[in-house]
Amino acid sequence: MWTLAQGGWFRREIVDTGLLPLFVFLCSFIAGFGFIRLSVRMIRAQVRWWPGNIRHGGLHIHHVVFGVVFMVVSGVSLILVNAPSDTEKSVLAGVFGVGAALVLDEFALILHLRDVYWTEAGRTSVDAVFVAVALCGLVLLGFRPFALIDLAAYQADPTAGKAVLLAAYLVLQLGLAVVTLLKGKVWTGLVGLFVFPLLLIGAFRLSRPEAPWARWRYRNKPKRLARAVRRDERWRHPVISAKIKFQEFLSGRHDLPDKWRDR
């Protein structure tokens, strides 16, 4: 039977590589997000036995407040603990993960400075959670940003030539990532930091029609803009529809009238 003591994948790839705190962070982050989404959906459904919103007087205290407290407490504790052990770091990472989940679940509220939780704009919060889970998952699976890989190689053998090549590569990678993001390809740009060919694809292919790049570069190129619109409708719209259905399955619909904003 597979056990940690026998040196399975978990011990070899997570524990022995010092990634246990990140693993605990990711697990607590997912658990925190799952719980808070269950809670707000129960409140939204007006389930009588489920505790309602937390209020002080007439003030609705959003869960992002508790998330900030958890993050600050765990972060300061990690700073204050002298040479923390893996167990201590893992415990604090777990607290930080729960706090981060509560904060990112209301990321749209922070971004818009108003309660848009159950509106279309509230989907931004779920997108932020998905991005955080994906990036942490890539690191746990052994992927590393190419910049960190090259930096490690340079530190192992620091020479002037390698320093120049490293600086040039970092500039290239950053430039391609910026162009990709300006073209409206957020996922491609972020994952491309781990898988470099994606940055090349994202940077040199057509921009999405609503992205800043299209507004700046396609204004006087109606044919290119029309191609971008056709490609977007053919390929991106089905993917977005599938993503929205998955989001609604996990977190509920984000299209209720304004009266539902105060959960």
PDB file of C-alpha atoms in Angstrom:
ATOM      1  CA  MET A   1       0.000   0.000   0.000  1.00  0.00           C
ATOM      2  CA  TRP A   2       1.183   3.522  -0.851  1.00  0.00           C
ATOM      3  CA  THR A   3       2.120   5.508   2.201  1.00  0.00           C
ATOM      4  CA  LEU A   4       4.015   8.694   2.864  1.00  0.00           C
ATOM      5  CA  ALA A   5       6.526   6.746   4.914  1.00  0.00           C
ATOM      6  CA  GLN A   6       7.345   4.577   1.903  1.00  0.00           C
ATOM      7  CA  GLY A   7       8.319   7.669  -0.062  1.00  0.00           C
ATOM      8  CA  GLY A   8       5.484   8.110  -2.507  1.00  0.00           C
ATOM      9  CA  TRP A   9       4.895  10.994  -4.885  1.00  0.00           C
ATOM     10  CA  PHE A  10       3.614  13.275  -2.146  1.00  0.00           C
ATOM     11  CA  ARG A  11       6.709  12.938   0.026  1.00  0.00           C
ATOM     12  CA  ARG A  12       9.107  13.060  -2.908  1.00  0.00           C
ATOM     13  CA  GLU A  13       7.548  15.991  -4.769  1.00  0.00           C
ATOM     14  CA  ILE A  14       5.871  17.982  -1.982  1.00  0.00           C
ATOM     15  CA  VAL A  15       7.440  17.287   1.409  1.00  0.00           C
ATOM     16  CA  ASP A  16      11.073  16.779   0.394  1.00  0.00           C
ATOM     17  CA  THR A  17      11.043  19.798  -1.933  1.00  0.00           C
ATOM     18  CA  GLY A  18       9.740  22.158   0.754  1.00  0.00           C
ATOM     19  CA  LEU A  19       6.367  22.640  -0.930  1.00  0.00           C
ATOM     20  CA  LEU A  20       4.268  21.361   1.965  1.00  0.00           C
ATOM     21  CA  PRO A  21       3.279  24.907   3.104  1.00  0.00           C
ATOM     22  CA  LEU A  22       2.135  25.732  -0.442  1.00  0.00           C
ATOM     23  CA  PHE A  23       0.167  22.471  -0.585  1.00  0.00           C
ATOM     24  CA  VAL A  24      -1.525  23.287   2.733  1.00  0.00           C
ATOM     25  CA  PHE A  25      -2.193  26.825   1.482  1.00  0.00           C
ATOM     26  CA  LEU A  26      -3.857  25.518  -1.678  1.00  0.00           C
ATOM     27  CA  CYS A  27      -5.984  22.965   0.198  1.00  0.00           C
ATOM     28  CA  SER A  28      -7.113  25.517   2.779  1.00  0.00           C
ATOM     29  CA  PHE A  29      -7.738  28.059   0.007  1.00  0.00           C
ATOM     30  CA  ILE A  30     -10.010  25.652  -1.871  1.00  0.00           C
ATOM     31  CA  ALA A  31     -11.750  24.593   1.342  1.00  0.00           C
ATOM     32  CA  GLY A  32     -12.257  28.216   2.398  1.00  0.00           C
ATOM     33  CA  PHE A  33     -13.663  29.178  -0.990  1.00  0.00           C
ATOM     34  CA  GLY A  34     -15.946  26.142  -1.027  1.00  0.00           C
ATOM     35  CA  PHE A  35     -17.294  26.883   2.440  1.00  0.00           C
ATOM     36  CA  ILE A  36     -17.918  30.587   1.888  1.00  0.00           C
ATOM     37  CA  ARG A  37     -19.647  29.925  -1.444  1.00  0.00           C
ATOM     38  CA  LEU A  38     -21.834  27.324   0.247  1.00  0.00           C
ATOM     39  CA  SER A  39     -22.622  29.844   2.970  1.00  0.00           C
ATOM     40  CA  VAL A  40     -23.595  32.697   0.644  1.00  0.00           C
ATOM     41  CA  ARG A  41     -25.669  30.373  -1.526  1.00  0.00           C
ATOM     42  CA  MET A  42     -27.543  29.145   1.538  1.00  0.00           C
ATOM     43  CA  ILE A  43     -28.130  32.760   2.556  1.00  0.00           C
ATOM     44  CA  ARG A  44     -29.221  33.605  -0.969  1.00  0.00           C
ATOM     45  CA  ALA A  45     -31.693  30.712  -0.921  1.00  0.00           C
ATOM     46  CA  GLN A  46     -33.003  32.053   2.418  1.00  0.00           C
ATOM     47  CA  VAL A  47     -32.469  28.753   4.229  1.00  0.00           C
ATOM     48  CA  ARG A  48     -33.850  29.499   7.681  1.00  0.00           C
ATOM     49  CA  TRP A  49     -31.583  27.282   9.775  1.00  0.00           C
ATOM     50  CA  TRP A  50     -28.386  28.595   8.157  1.00  0.00           C
ATOM     51  CA  PRO A  51     -26.753  31.574   9.948  1.00  0.00           C
ATOM     52  CA  GLY A  52     -27.363  34.764   7.994  1.00  0.00           C
ATOM     53  CA  ASN A  53     -25.156  37.727   7.246  1.00  0.00           C
ATOM     54  CA  ILE A  54     -23.022  39.159  10.010  1.00  0.00           C
ATOM     55  CA  ARG A  55     -24.186  42.650  10.912  1.00  0.00           C
ATOM     56  CA  HIS A  56     -23.213  45.239  13.449  1.00  0.00           C
ATOM     57  CA  GLY A  57     -26.062  47.640  13.808  1.00  0.00           C
ATOM     58  CA  GLY A  58     -27.074  48.427  10.259  1.00  0.00           C
ATOM     59  CA  LEU A  59     -23.634  47.583   8.835  1.00  0.00           C
ATOM     60  CA  HIS A  60     -23.193  44.417   6.776  1.00  0.00           C
ATOM     61  CA  ILE A  61     -19.737  43.060   7.530  1.00  0.00           C
ATOM     62  CA  HIS A  62     -18.487  41.370   4.366  1.00  0.00           C
ATOM     63  CA  HIS A  63     -16.345  38.251   4.671  1.00  0.00           C
ATOM     64  CA  VAL A  64     -13.453  40.036   2.960  1.00  0.00           C
ATOM     65  CA  VAL A  65     -12.935  41.766   6.332  1.00  0.00           C
ATOM     66  CA  PHE A  66     -12.328  38.442   8.061  1.00  0.00           C
ATOM     67  CA  GLY A  67     -10.094  37.383   5.191  1.00  0.00           C
ATOM     68  CA  VAL A  68      -7.886  40.428   5.640  1.00  0.00           C
ATOM     69  CA  VAL A  69      -7.630  39.723   9.382  1.00  0.00           C
ATOM     70  CA  PHE A  70      -6.605  36.097   8.762  1.00  0.00           C
ATOM     71  CA  MET A  71      -3.987  37.143   6.208  1.00  0.00           C
ATOM     72  CA  VAL A  72      -2.511  39.845   8.438  1.00  0.00           C
ATOM     73  CA  VAL A  73      -2.396  37.599  11.524  1.00  0.00           C
ATOM     74  CA  SER A  74      -0.782  34.694   9.678  1.00  0.00           C
ATOM     75  CA  GLY A  75       1.634  36.949   7.780  1.00  0.00           C
ATOM     76  CA  VAL A  76       2.803  38.819  10.874  1.00  0.00           C
ATOM     77  CA  SER A  77       3.086  35.546  12.810  1.00  0.00           C
ATOM     78  CA  LEU A  78       5.324  34.113  10.104  1.00  0.00           C
ATOM     79  CA  ILE A  79       7.551  37.191  10.354  1.00  0.00           C
ATOM     80  CA  LEU A  80       7.738  37.035  14.141  1.00  0.00           C
ATOM     81  CA  VAL A  81       8.443  33.301  14.466  1.00  0.00           C
ATOM     82  CA  ASN A  82      12.189  32.760  14.526  1.00  0.00           C
ATOM     83  CA  ALA A  83      13.228  30.028  12.065  1.00  0.00           C
ATOM     84  CA  PRO A  84       9.762  28.460  11.797  1.00  0.00           C
ATOM     85  CA  SER A  85       9.568  24.712  11.309  1.00  0.00           C
ATOM     86  CA  ASP A  86       7.766  23.145   8.369  1.00  0.00           C
ATOM     87  CA  THR A  87       4.836  22.406  10.667  1.00  0.00           C
ATOM     88  CA  GLU A  88       4.599  26.021  11.829  1.00  0.00           C
ATOM     89  CA  LYS A  89       4.895  27.330   8.285  1.00  0.00           C
ATOM     90  CA  SER A  90       2.233  24.900   7.114  1.00  0.00           C
ATOM     91  CA  VAL A  91      -0.191  25.922   9.864  1.00  0.00           C
ATOM     92  CA  LEU A  92       0.291  29.612   9.105  1.00  0.00           C
ATOM     93  CA  ALA A  93       0.009  28.906   5.378  1.00  0.00           C
ATOM     94  CA  GLY A  94      -3.322  27.214   6.060  1.00  0.00           C
ATOM     95  CA  VAL A  95      -4.629  30.255   7.919  1.00  0.00           C
ATOM     96  CA  PHE A  96      -3.338  32.512   5.155  1.00  0.00           C
ATOM     97  CA  GLY A  97      -5.046  30.305   2.550  1.00  0.00           C
ATOM     98  CA  VAL A  98      -8.433  30.634   4.225  1.00  0.00           C
ATOM     99  CA  GLY A  99      -7.962  34.395   4.456  1.00  0.00           C
ATOM    100  CA  ALA A 100      -6.918  34.639   0.811  1.00  0.00           C
ATOM    101  CA  ALA A 101     -10.009  32.677  -0.219  1.00  0.00           C
ATOM    102  CA  LEU A 102     -12.289  35.053   1.669  1.00  0.00           C
ATOM    103  CA  VAL A 103     -10.561  38.064   0.125  1.00  0.00           C
ATOM    104  CA  LEU A 104     -10.506  36.814  -3.463  1.00  0.00           C
ATOM    105  CA  ASP A 105     -14.112  35.664  -3.213  1.00  0.00           C
ATOM    106  CA  GLU A 106     -14.971  39.359  -2.919  1.00  0.00           C
ATOM    107  CA  PHE A 107     -12.267  40.569  -5.273  1.00  0.00           C
ATOM    108  CA  ALA A 108     -14.906  42.152  -7.521  1.00  0.00           C
ATOM    109  CA  LEU A 109     -16.196  44.176  -4.564  1.00  0.00           C
ATOM    110  CA  ILE A 110     -12.684  45.541  -3.968  1.00  0.00           C
ATOM    111  CA  LEU A 111     -12.195  46.224  -7.671  1.00  0.00           C
ATOM    112  CA  HIS A 112     -15.482  48.095  -8.147  1.00  0.00           C
ATOM    113  CA  LEU A 113     -15.699  49.545  -4.613  1.00  0.00           C
ATOM    114  CA  ARG A 114     -19.343  48.477  -4.381  1.00  0.00           C
ATOM    115  CA  ASP A 115     -21.232  45.254  -3.771  1.00  0.00           C
ATOM    116  CA  VAL A 116     -21.442  43.485  -7.126  1.00  0.00           C
ATOM    117  CA  TYR A 117     -21.284  39.976  -5.657  1.00  0.00           C
ATOM    118  CA  TRP A 118     -24.294  38.483  -7.454  1.00  0.00           C
ATOM    119  CA  THR A 119     -24.113  40.665 -10.552  1.00  0.00           C
ATOM    120  CA  GLU A 120     -22.340  39.934 -13.823  1.00  0.00           C
ATOM    121  CA  ALA A 121     -19.324  41.918 -12.618  1.00  0.00           C
ATOM    122  CA  GLY A 122     -19.079  39.546  -9.663  1.00  0.00           C
ATOM    123  CA  ARG A 123     -17.732  36.826 -11.938  1.00  0.00           C
ATOM    124  CA  THR A 124     -14.372  38.576 -11.635  1.00  0.00           C
ATOM    125  CA  SER A 125     -14.051  37.169  -8.126  1.00  0.00           C
ATOM    126  CA  VAL A 126     -14.474  33.592  -9.353  1.00  0.00           C
ATOM    127  CA  ASP A 127     -11.968  34.239 -12.149  1.00  0.00           C
ATOM    128  CA  ALA A 128      -9.446  35.470  -9.571  1.00  0.00           C
ATOM    129  CA  VAL A 129      -9.961  32.318  -7.499  1.00  0.00           C
ATOM    130  CA  PHE A 130      -9.494  30.113 -10.571  1.00  0.00           C
ATOM    131  CA  VAL A 131      -6.262  31.913 -11.454  1.00  0.00           C
ATOM    132  CA  ALA A 132      -4.879  31.482  -7.932  1.00  0.00           C
ATOM    133  CA  VAL A 133      -5.712  27.765  -7.881  1.00  0.00           C
ATOM    134  CA  ALA A 134      -4.254  27.209 -11.341  1.00  0.00           C
ATOM    135  CA  LEU A 135      -0.939  28.953 -10.614  1.00  0.00           C
ATOM    136  CA  CYS A 136      -0.480  27.181  -7.265  1.00  0.00           C
ATOM    137  CA  GLY A 137      -1.382  23.889  -8.906  1.00  0.00           C
ATOM    138  CA  LEU A 138       1.224  24.381 -11.641  1.00  0.00           C
ATOM    139  CA  VAL A 139       3.944  24.987  -9.053  1.00  0.00           C
ATOM    140  CA  LEU A 140       2.915  21.897  -7.070  1.00  0.00           C
ATOM    141  CA  LEU A 141       3.002  19.813 -10.252  1.00  0.00           C
ATOM    142  CA  GLY A 142       6.600  20.815 -10.822  1.00  0.00           C
ATOM    143  CA  PHE A 143       6.214  23.697 -13.270  1.00  0.00           C
ATOM    144  CA  ARG A 144       8.313  26.785 -12.643  1.00  0.00           C
ATOM    145  CA  PRO A 145       8.353  30.196 -14.305  1.00  0.00           C
ATOM    146  CA  PHE A 146      11.135  30.174 -16.869  1.00  0.00           C
ATOM    147  CA  ALA A 147      12.614  33.283 -15.277  1.00  0.00           C
ATOM    148  CA  LEU A 148      13.186  31.411 -12.005  1.00  0.00           C
ATOM    149  CA  ILE A 149      14.727  28.453 -13.820  1.00  0.00           C
ATOM    150  CA  ASP A 150      17.202  30.693 -15.649  1.00  0.00           C
ATOM    151  CA  LEU A 151      17.961  32.611 -12.457  1.00  0.00           C
ATOM    152  CA  ALA A 152      18.816  29.374 -10.670  1.00  0.00           C
ATOM    153  CA  ALA A 153      21.115  28.371 -13.518  1.00  0.00           C
ATOM    154  CA  TYR A 154      22.862  31.751 -13.364  1.00  0.00           C
ATOM    155  CA  GLN A 155      23.325  31.544  -9.590  1.00  0.00           C
ATOM    156  CA  ALA A 156      24.940  28.138 -10.021  1.00  0.00           C
ATOM    157  CA  ASP A 157      27.469  29.560 -12.498  1.00  0.00           C
ATOM    158  CA  PRO A 158      27.453  33.390 -12.419  1.00  0.00           C
ATOM    159  CA  THR A 159      29.266  34.836 -15.421  1.00  0.00           C
ATOM    160  CA  ALA A 160      28.956  38.123 -17.301  1.00  0.00           C
ATOM    161  CA  GLY A 161      27.750  36.354 -20.437  1.00  0.00           C
ATOM    162  CA  LYS A 162      25.033  34.485 -18.586  1.00  0.00           C
ATOM    163  CA  ALA A 163      23.976  37.689 -16.846  1.00  0.00           C
ATOM    164  CA  VAL A 164      23.467  39.416 -20.200  1.00  0.00           C
ATOM    165  CA  LEU A 165      21.549  36.459 -21.615  1.00  0.00           C
ATOM    166  CA  LEU A 166      19.407  36.228 -18.492  1.00  0.00           C
ATOM    167  CA  ALA A 167      18.567  39.941 -18.601  1.00  0.00           C
ATOM    168  CA  ALA A 168      17.700  39.723 -22.299  1.00  0.00           C
ATOM    169  CA  TYR A 169      15.503  36.700 -21.731  1.00  0.00           C
ATOM    170  CA  LEU A 170      13.693  38.317 -18.819  1.00  0.00           C
ATOM    171  CA  VAL A 171      12.978  41.397 -20.925  1.00  0.00           C
ATOM    172  CA  LEU A 172      11.731  39.196 -23.775  1.00  0.00           C
ATOM    173  CA  GLN A 173       9.510  37.131 -21.501  1.00  0.00           C
ATOM    174  CA  LEU A 174       8.089  40.188 -19.763  1.00  0.00           C
ATOM    175  CA  GLY A 175       7.480  41.918 -23.092  1.00  0.00           C
ATOM    176  CA  LEU A 176       5.659  38.918 -24.559  1.00  0.00           C
ATOM    177  CA  ALA A 177       3.582  38.543 -21.390  1.00  0.00           C
ATOM    178  CA  VAL A 178       2.574  42.224 -21.461  1.00  0.00           C
ATOM    179  CA  VAL A 179       1.584  42.030 -25.138  1.00  0.00           C
ATOM    180  CA  THR A 180      -0.392  38.850 -24.513  1.00  0.00           C
ATOM    181  CA  LEU A 181      -2.268  40.439 -21.622  1.00  0.00           C
ATOM    182  CA  LEU A 182      -2.932  43.609 -23.628  1.00  0.00           C
ATOM    183  CA  LYS A 183      -4.453  41.382 -26.290  1.00  0.00           C
ATOM    184  CA  GLY A 184      -6.972  40.224 -23.721  1.00  0.00           C
ATOM    185  CA  LYS A 185      -5.535  36.726 -23.252  1.00  0.00           C
ATOM    186  CA  VAL A 186      -5.199  36.630 -19.488  1.00  0.00           C
ATOM    187  CA  TRP A 187      -4.981  32.875 -19.050  1.00  0.00           C
ATOM    188  CA  THR A 188      -2.501  32.510 -21.895  1.00  0.00           C
ATOM    189  CA  GLY A 189      -0.326  35.260 -20.445  1.00  0.00           C
ATOM    190  CA  LEU A 190      -0.286  33.860 -16.912  1.00  0.00           C
ATOM    191  CA  VAL A 191       0.193  30.200 -17.809  1.00  0.00           C
ATOM    192  CA  GLY A 192       2.700  31.278 -20.458  1.00  0.00           C
ATOM    193  CA  LEU A 193       5.053  32.356 -17.662  1.00  0.00           C
ATOM    194  CA  PHE A 194       5.333  28.634 -16.921  1.00  0.00           C
ATOM    195  CA  VAL A 195       5.020  27.333 -20.506  1.00  0.00           C
ATOM    196  CA  PHE A 196       6.954  29.731 -22.727  1.00  0.00           C
ATOM    197  CA  PRO A 197       5.511  28.637 -26.138  1.00  0.00           C
ATOM    198  CA  LEU A 198       2.105  29.903 -24.979  1.00  0.00           C
ATOM    199  CA  LEU A 199       3.548  33.421 -24.720  1.00  0.00           C
ATOM    200  CA  LEU A 200       4.733  33.226 -28.311  1.00  0.00           C
ATOM    201  CA  ILE A 201       1.308  32.058 -29.467  1.00  0.00           C
ATOM    202  CA  GLY A 202      -0.510  34.704 -27.427  1.00  0.00           C
ATOM    203  CA  ALA A 203       1.744  37.579 -28.441  1.00  0.00           C
ATOM    204  CA  PHE A 204       1.747  36.950 -32.190  1.00  0.00           C
ATOM    205  CA  ARG A 205      -1.822  35.860 -32.815  1.00  0.00           C
ATOM    206  CA  LEU A 206      -4.763  38.219 -33.253  1.00  0.00           C
ATOM    207  CA  SER A 207      -5.974  40.249 -30.308  1.00  0.00           C
ATOM    208  CA  ARG A 208      -9.422  39.803 -28.895  1.00  0.00           C
ATOM    209  CA  PRO A 209     -11.659  42.527 -30.367  1.00  0.00           C
ATOM    210  CA  GLU A 210     -12.529  44.185 -27.043  1.00  0.00           C
ATOM    211  CA  ALA A 211      -8.955  44.205 -25.706  1.00  0.00           C
ATOM    212  CA  PRO A 212      -6.790  47.360 -25.384  1.00  0.00           C
ATOM    213  CA  TRP A 213      -4.477  46.111 -28.150  1.00  0.00           C
ATOM    214  CA  ALA A 214      -7.356  45.929 -30.631  1.00  0.00           C
ATOM    215  CA  ARG A 215      -8.542  49.426 -29.696  1.00  0.00           C
ATOM    216  CA  TRP A 216      -5.063  50.833 -30.238  1.00  0.00           C
ATOM    217  CA  ARG A 217      -3.818  48.824 -33.206  1.00  0.00           C
ATOM    218  CA  TYR A 218      -6.917  47.778 -35.169  1.00  0.00           C
ATOM    219  CA  ARG A 219      -8.696  51.147 -35.236  1.00  0.00           C
ATOM    220  CA  ASN A 220      -7.652  51.790 -38.825  1.00  0.00           C
ATOM    221  CA  LYS A 221      -7.552  48.122 -39.853  1.00  0.00           C
ATOM    222  CA  PRO A 222     -11.201  47.061 -40.250  1.00  0.00           C
ATOM    223  CA  LYS A 223     -10.323  43.776 -41.964  1.00  0.00           C
ATOM    224  CA  ARG A 224      -8.068  42.683 -39.119  1.00  0.00           C
ATOM    225  CA  LEU A 225     -10.683  43.713 -36.557  1.00  0.00           C
ATOM    226  CA  ALA A 226     -13.357  41.755 -38.469  1.00  0.00           C
ATOM    227  CA  ARG A 227     -11.077  38.688 -38.443  1.00  0.00           C
ATOM    228  CA  ALA A 228     -10.592  39.088 -34.704  1.00  0.00           C
ATOM    229  CA  VAL A 229     -14.366  39.280 -34.164  1.00  0.00           C
ATOM    230  CA  ARG A 230     -14.990  36.168 -36.283  1.00  0.00           C
ATOM    231  CA  ARG A 231     -12.277  34.211 -34.493  1.00  0.00           C
ATOM    232  CA  ASP A 232     -13.595  35.330 -31.122  1.00  0.00           C
ATOM    233  CA  GLU A 233     -17.130  34.249 -31.939  1.00  0.00           C
ATOM    234  CA  ARG A 234     -16.000  30.916 -33.330  1.00  0.00           C
ATOM    235  CA  TRP A 235     -13.489  29.832 -30.698  1.00  0.00           C
ATOM    236  CA  ARG A 236     -13.678  31.956 -27.567  1.00  0.00           C
ATOM    237  CA  HIS A 237     -17.414  32.302 -27.058  1.00  0.00           C
ATOM    238  CA  PRO A 238     -18.036  28.523 -26.694  1.00  0.00           C
ATOM    239  CA  VAL A 239     -15.156  28.295 -24.204  1.00  0.00           C
ATOM    240  CA  ILE A 240     -16.479  31.235 -22.206  1.00  0.00           C
ATOM    241  CA  SER A 241     -19.970  29.724 -22.174  1.00  0.00           C
ATOM    242  CA  ALA A 242     -18.585  26.447 -20.825  1.00  0.00           C
ATOM    243  CA  LYS A 243     -16.546  28.323 -18.215  1.00  0.00           C
ATOM    244  CA  ILE A 244     -19.599  30.309 -17.067  1.00  0.00           C
ATOM    245  CA  LYS A 245     -21.647  27.122 -16.702  1.00  0.00           C
ATOM    246  CA  PHE A 246     -18.890  25.587 -14.591  1.00  0.00           C
ATOM    247  CA  GLN A 247     -18.644  28.749 -12.499  1.00  0.00           C
ATOM    248  CA  GLU A 248     -22.398  28.784 -11.947  1.00  0.00           C
ATOM    249  CA  PHE A 249     -22.278  25.140 -10.901  1.00  0.00           C
ATOM    250  CA  LEU A 250     -19.638  25.936  -8.271  1.00  0.00           C
ATOM    251  CA  SER A 251     -20.570  29.419  -7.131  1.00  0.00           C
ATOM    252  CA  GLY A 252     -24.117  30.216  -8.278  1.00  0.00           C
ATOM    253  CA  ARG A 253     -25.498  32.542 -10.936  1.00  0.00           C
ATOM    254  CA  HIS A 254     -24.292  36.111 -11.156  1.00  0.00           C
ATOM    255  CA  ASP A 255     -27.234  37.767 -12.859  1.00  0.00           C
ATOM    256  CA  LEU A 256     -29.673  38.653 -10.092  1.00  0.00           C
ATOM    257  CA  PRO A 257     -31.293  42.102  -9.812  1.00  0.00           C
ATOM    258  CA  ASP A 258     -29.794  44.778  -7.578  1.00  0.00           C
ATOM    259  CA  LYS A 259     -32.090  43.863  -4.671  1.00  0.00           C
ATOM    260  CA  TRP A 260     -30.006  40.699  -4.151  1.00  0.00           C
ATOM    261  CA  ARG A 261     -26.687  42.510  -3.805  1.00  0.00           C
ATOM    262  CA  ASP A 262     -26.929  42.704  -0.034  1.00  0.00           C
ATOM    263  CA  ARG A 263     -26.830  38.970   0.593  1.00  0.00           C
TER     264      ARG A 263
END
